[in-house]
Coordinates of C-alpha atoms and ligand atoms in Angstrom, one line a residue:
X824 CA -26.6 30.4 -47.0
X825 CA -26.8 34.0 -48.0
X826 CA -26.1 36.5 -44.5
X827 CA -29.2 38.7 -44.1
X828 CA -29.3 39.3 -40.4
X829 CA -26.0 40.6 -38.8
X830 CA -25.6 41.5 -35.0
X831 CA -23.1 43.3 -33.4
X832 CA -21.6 44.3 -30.0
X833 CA -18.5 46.0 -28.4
X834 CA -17.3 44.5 -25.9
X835 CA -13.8 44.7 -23.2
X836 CA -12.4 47.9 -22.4
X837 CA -14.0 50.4 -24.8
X838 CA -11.7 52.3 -27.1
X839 CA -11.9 55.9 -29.3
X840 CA -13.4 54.6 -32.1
X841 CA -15.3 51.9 -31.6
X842 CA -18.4 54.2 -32.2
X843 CA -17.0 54.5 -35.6
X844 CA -16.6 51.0 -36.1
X845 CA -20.1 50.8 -35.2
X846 CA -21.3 53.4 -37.3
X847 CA -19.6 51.2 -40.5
X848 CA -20.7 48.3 -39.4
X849 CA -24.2 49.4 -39.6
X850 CA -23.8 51.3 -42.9
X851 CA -21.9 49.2 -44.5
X852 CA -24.6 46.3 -44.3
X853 CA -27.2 48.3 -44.9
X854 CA -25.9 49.4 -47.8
X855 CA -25.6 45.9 -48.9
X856 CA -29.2 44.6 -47.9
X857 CA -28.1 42.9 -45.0
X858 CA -29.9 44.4 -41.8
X859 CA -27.9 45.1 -38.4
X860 CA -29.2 43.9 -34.6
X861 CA -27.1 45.6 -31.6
X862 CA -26.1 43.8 -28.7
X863 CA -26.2 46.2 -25.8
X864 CA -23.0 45.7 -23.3
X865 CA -21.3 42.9 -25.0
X866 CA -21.3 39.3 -24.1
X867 CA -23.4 40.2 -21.2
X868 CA -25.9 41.6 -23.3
X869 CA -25.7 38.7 -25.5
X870 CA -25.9 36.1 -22.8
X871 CA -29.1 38.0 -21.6
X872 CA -30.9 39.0 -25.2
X873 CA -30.4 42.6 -25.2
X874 CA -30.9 43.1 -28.8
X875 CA -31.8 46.5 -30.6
X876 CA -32.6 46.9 -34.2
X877 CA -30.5 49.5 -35.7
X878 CA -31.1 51.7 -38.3
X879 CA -29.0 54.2 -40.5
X880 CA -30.3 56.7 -38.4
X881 CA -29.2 54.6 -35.1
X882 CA -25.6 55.3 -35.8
X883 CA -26.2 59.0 -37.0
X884 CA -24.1 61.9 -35.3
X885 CA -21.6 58.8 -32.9
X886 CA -18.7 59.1 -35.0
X887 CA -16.6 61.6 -33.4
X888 CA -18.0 60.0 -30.2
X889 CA -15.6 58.6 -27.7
X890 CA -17.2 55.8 -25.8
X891 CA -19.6 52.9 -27.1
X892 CA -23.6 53.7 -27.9
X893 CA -23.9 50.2 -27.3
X894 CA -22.2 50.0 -24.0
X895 CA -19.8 47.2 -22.9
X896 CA -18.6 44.9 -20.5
X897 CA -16.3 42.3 -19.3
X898 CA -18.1 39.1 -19.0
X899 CA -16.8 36.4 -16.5
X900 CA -20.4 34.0 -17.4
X901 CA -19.1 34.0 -21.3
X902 CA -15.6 32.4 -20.2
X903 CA -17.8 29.7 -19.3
X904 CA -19.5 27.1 -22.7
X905 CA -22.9 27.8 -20.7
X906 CA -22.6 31.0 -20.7
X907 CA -21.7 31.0 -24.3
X908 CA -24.8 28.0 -24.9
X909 CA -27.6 30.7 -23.4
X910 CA -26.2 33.5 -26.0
X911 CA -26.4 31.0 -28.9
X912 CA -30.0 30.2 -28.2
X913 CA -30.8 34.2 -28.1
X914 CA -28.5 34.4 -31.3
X915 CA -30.8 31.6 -33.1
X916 CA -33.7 32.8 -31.6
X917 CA -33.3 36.3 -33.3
X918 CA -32.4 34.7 -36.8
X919 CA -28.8 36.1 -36.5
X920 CA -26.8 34.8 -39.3
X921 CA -23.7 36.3 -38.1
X922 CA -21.5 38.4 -35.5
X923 CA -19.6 41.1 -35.5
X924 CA -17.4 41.9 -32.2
X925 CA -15.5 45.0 -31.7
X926 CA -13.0 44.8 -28.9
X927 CA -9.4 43.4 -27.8
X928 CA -8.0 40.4 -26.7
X929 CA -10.3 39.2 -24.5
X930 CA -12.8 40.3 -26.9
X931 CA -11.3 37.6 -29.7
X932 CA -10.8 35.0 -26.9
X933 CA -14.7 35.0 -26.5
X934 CA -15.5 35.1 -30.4
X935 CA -13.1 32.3 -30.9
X936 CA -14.5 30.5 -28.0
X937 CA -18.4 31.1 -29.7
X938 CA -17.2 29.9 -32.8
X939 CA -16.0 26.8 -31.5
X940 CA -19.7 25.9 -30.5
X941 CA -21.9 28.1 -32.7
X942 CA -22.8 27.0 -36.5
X943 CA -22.8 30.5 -38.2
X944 CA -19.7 32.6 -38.8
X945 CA -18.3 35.3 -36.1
X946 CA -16.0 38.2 -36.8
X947 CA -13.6 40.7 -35.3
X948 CA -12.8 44.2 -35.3
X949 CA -9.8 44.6 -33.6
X950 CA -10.1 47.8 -31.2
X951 CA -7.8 48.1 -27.7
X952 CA -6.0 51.4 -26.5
X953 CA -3.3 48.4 -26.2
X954 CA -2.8 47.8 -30.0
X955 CA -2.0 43.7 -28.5
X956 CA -3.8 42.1 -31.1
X957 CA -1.8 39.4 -33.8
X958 CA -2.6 40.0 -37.1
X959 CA -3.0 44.1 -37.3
X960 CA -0.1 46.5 -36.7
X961 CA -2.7 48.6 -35.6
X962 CA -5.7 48.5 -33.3
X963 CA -8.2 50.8 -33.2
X964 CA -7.9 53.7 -30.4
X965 CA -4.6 53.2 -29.9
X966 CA -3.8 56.2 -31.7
X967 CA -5.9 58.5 -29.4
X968 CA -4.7 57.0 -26.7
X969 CA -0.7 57.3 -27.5
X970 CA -2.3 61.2 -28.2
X971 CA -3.8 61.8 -25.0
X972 CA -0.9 60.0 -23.2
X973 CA 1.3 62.4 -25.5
X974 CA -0.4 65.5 -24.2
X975 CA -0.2 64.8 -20.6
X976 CA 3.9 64.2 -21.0
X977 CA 4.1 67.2 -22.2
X978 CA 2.0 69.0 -19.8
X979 CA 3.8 67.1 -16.9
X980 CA 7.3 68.5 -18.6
X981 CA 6.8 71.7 -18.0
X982 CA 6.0 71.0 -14.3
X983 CA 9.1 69.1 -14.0
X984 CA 11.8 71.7 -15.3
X985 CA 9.8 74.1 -13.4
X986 CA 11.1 72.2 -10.2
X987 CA 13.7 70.2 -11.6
X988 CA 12.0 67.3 -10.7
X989 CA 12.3 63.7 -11.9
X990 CA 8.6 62.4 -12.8
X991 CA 7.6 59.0 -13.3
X992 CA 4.0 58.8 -15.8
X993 CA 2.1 55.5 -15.6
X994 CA 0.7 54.3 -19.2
X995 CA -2.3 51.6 -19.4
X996 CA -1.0 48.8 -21.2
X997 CA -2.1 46.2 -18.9
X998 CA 0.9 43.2 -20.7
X999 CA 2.3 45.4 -23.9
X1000 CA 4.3 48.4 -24.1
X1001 CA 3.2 49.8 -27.1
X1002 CA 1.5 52.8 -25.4
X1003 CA 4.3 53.3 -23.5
X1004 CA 6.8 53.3 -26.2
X1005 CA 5.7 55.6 -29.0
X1006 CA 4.6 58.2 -25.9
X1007 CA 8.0 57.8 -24.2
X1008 CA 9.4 58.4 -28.1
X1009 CA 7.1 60.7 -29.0
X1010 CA 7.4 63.1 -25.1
X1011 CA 11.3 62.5 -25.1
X1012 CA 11.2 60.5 -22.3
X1013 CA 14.1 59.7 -20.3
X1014 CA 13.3 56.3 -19.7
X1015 CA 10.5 53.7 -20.6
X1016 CA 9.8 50.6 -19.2
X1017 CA 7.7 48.2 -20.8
X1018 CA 6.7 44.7 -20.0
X1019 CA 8.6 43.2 -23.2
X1020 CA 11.7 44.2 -21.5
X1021 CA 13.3 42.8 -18.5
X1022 CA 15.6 43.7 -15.8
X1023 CA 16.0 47.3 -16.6
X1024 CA 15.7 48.9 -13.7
X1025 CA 19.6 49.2 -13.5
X1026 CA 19.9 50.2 -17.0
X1027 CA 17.3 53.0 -16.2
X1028 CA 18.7 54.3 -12.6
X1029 CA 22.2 54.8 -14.4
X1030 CA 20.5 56.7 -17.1
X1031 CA 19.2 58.8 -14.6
X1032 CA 22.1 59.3 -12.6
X1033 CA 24.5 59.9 -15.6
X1034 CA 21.8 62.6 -16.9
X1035 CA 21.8 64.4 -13.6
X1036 CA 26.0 64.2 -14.2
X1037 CA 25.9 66.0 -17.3
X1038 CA 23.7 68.6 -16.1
X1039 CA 20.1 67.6 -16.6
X1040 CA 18.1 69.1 -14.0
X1041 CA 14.4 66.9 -14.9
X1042 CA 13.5 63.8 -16.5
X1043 CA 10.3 61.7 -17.4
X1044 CA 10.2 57.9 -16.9
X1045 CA 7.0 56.4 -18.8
X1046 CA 6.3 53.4 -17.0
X1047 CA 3.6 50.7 -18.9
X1048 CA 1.1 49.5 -15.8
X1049 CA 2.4 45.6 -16.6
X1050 CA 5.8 46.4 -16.4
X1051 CA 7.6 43.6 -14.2
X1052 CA 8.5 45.9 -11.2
X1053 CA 4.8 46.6 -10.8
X1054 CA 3.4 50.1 -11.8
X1055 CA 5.1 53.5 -11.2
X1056 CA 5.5 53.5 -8.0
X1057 CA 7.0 50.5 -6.9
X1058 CA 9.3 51.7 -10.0
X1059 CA 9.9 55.1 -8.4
X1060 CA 10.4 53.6 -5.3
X1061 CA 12.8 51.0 -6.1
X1062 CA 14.6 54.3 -8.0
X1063 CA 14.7 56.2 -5.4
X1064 CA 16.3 53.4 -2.4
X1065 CA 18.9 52.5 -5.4
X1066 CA 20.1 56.5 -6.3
X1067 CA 18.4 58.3 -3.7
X1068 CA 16.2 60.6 -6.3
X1069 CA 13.4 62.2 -4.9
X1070 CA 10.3 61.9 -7.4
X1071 CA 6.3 62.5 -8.1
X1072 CA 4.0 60.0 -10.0
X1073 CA 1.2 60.5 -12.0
X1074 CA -1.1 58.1 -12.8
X1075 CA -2.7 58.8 -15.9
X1076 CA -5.6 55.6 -15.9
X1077 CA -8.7 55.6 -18.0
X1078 CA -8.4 59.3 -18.8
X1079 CA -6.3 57.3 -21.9
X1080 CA -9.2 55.5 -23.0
X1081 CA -11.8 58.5 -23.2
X1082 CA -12.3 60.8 -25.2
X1083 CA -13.0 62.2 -29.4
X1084 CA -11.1 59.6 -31.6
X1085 CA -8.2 60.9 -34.1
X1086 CA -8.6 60.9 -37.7
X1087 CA -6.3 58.6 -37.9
X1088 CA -8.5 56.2 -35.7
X1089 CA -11.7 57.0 -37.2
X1090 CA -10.4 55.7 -40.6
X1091 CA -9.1 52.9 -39.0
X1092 CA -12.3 51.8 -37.3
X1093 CA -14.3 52.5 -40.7
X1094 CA -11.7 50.9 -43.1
X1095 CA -11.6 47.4 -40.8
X1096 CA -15.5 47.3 -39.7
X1097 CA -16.0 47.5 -43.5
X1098 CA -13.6 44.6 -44.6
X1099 CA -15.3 42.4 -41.4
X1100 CA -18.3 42.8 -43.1
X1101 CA -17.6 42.5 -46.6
X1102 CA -15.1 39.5 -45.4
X1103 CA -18.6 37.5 -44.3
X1104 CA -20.4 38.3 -47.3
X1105 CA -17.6 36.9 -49.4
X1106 CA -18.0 33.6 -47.4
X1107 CA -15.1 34.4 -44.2
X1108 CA -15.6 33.1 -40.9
X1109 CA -13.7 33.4 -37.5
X1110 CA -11.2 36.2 -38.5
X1111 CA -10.5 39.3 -37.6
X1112 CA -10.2 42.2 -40.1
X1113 CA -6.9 44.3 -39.7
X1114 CA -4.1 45.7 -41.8
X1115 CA -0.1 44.8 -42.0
X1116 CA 1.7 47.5 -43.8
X1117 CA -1.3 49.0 -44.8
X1118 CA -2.7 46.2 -46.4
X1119 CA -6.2 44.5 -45.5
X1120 CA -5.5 41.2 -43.2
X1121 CA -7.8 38.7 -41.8
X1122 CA -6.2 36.2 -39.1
X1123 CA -7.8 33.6 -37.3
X1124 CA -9.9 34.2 -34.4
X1125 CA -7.5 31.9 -32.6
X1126 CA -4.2 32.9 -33.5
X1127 CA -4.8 36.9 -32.9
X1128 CA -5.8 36.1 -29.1
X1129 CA -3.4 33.8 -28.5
X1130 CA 0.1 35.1 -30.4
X1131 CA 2.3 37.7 -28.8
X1132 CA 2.9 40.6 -31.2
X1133 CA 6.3 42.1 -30.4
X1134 CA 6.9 45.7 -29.8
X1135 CA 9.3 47.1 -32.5
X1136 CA 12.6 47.1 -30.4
X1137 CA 14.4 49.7 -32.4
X1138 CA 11.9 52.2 -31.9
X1139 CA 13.1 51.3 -27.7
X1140 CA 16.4 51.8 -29.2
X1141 CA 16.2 54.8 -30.8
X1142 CA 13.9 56.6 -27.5
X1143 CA 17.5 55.2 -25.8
X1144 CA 20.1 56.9 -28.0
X1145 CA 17.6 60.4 -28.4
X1146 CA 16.6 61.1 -24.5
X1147 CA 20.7 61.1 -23.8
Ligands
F6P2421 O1 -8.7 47.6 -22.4 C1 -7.4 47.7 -22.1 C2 -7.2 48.3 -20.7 O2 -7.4 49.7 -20.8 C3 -5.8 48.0 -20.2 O3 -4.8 48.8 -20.7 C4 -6.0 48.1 -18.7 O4 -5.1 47.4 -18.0 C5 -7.4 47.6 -18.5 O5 -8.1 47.8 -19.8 C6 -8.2 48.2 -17.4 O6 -9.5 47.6 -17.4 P1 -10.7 48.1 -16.5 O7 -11.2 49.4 -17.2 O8 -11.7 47.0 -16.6 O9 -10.2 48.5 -15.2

């Protein structure tokens, strides 16, 4: 059955660029006769009806708009198959004939959970500050966010050679490290602890030590929230009662996942809301639309929510070797 009615939603934490994505979504159907409902605040809106036609016109002027127009959520009711049964019957009821959601891991987990019970095809765009999705090196925001992280390293190094001070900056990246490991690369951090890694407190207080040895007077430890010690400052903390360094935190939080998307995530989100939406017209159902190595991808629904994708260890390396 041809597609003619497509809704969409954003859903999760919201990300730099998912207006973007909307804003493709929306043309991008349009443009191929296929008209465009938007779900206001994810699954909750979905579980409750909250539909809104949108127009060309409804996406016009959102694209270097952090945020989401159409709001989001996270939605404890659509974990649940009734949950997800009441937003099927306000699906049918508006003659959807497919969805589009925009969003992370828990995001997929819920469109892969839909499609399980619902007859017409759902799709993904993948879009986290976390870049944790299978299937796409690359989710959308994540670039902003590593930016905005970026900027506040190197703000906070100037405050620390002012005082030669050691500072330890939390990162969001709530079970990966990737925001935490291209900022800690990127700001020249002294160390980086990420939840991929293990027992490296030790590793990290020697670094420190043997730094301070050789004459360096500050340092900046990026610490990822997940990390295994639990957050910067029960890493500072344990840091401080092992080599006795005095220290300050800060906390950086969801200043990472406001604010005007790059360029680079703005093409993202319009390159991969695109391909979602081409994917169904060409017959696809349950994937989401990504890119390895700069190539289009689509991976199951399934398999991107519930496969690990590793962080690229030599890039830890390297930050190791450089920060010395
Ligand atoms: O969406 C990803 C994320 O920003 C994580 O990095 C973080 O742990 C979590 O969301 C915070 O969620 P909330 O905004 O619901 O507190």
């Amino acid at each position: 059955m041809a597609i003619q009615r497509i809704a969409v939603l954003t859903s999760g934490g919201d990300a730099p660029g998912m207006n973007a994505a909307l804003r493709a979504v929306v043309r991008y159907a349009i443009y191929h006769g296929v008209e465009v409902v938007g779900v206001r605040r994810g699954y909750a809106g979905l579980i409750a009806g909250d539909f809104v036609q949108m127009h060309l016109t409804s996406v016009s002027g959102i694209l270097h708009l952090g945020g989401t127009i159409l709001k989001s959520s996270r939605c404890e009711e659509f974990k649940t198959s009734e949950g997800r049964q009441r937003a099927i019957v306000h699906l049918d009821r508006g003659q959807v004939d497919a969805l589009i959601v925009i969003g992370g891991n828990g995001t997929t987990t819920g469109a892969a959970d839909l499609s399980e019970m619902w007859d017409k095809p759902v799709m993904g765009v993948p879009s986290t500050i976390d870049n944790d999705l299978y299937g796409t090196d690359y989710t959308i925001g994540f670039d902003t966010a590593v930016n905005t992280a970026l900027e506040a390293i190197d703000r906070l190094r100037d405050t620390a050679a002012s005082h030669d001070r050691l500072l330890f900056v939390e990162v969001m990246g709530r079970d990966a490290g990737f925001i935490a490991l291209l900022t800690g690369l990127a700001g020249g951090a002294e160390g980086i602890l990420i939840p991929e890694i293990s027992g490296d407190l030790d590793g990290l207080c020697e670094t420190l030590v043997a730094g301070r040895r050789r004459g360096k007077q500050s340092s900046i430890v990026v610490v990822a929230e997940g990390n295994e010690t639990g957050g910067a400052f029960a890493v500072a903390e344990q840091v401080k009662k092992r080599v006795g360094l005095d220290y300050r935190v800060c906390v950086l939080g969801h200043v990472q996942r406001g604010g005007s998307p790059t360029a680079v995530d703005r093409l993202r989100a319009s390159r991969y809301a695109a391909w979602a939406v081409q994917a169904l017209l060409d017959g696809e159902r349950g994937k989401v639309a990504g890119e390895v190595k700069g190539e289009p991808t689509l991976t199951p629904l399934r398999e991107a929510c519930s496969r690990k994708k590793d962080v690229d260890m030599s890039l830890y390396a390297l930050a190791r070797i450089l920060s010395s």
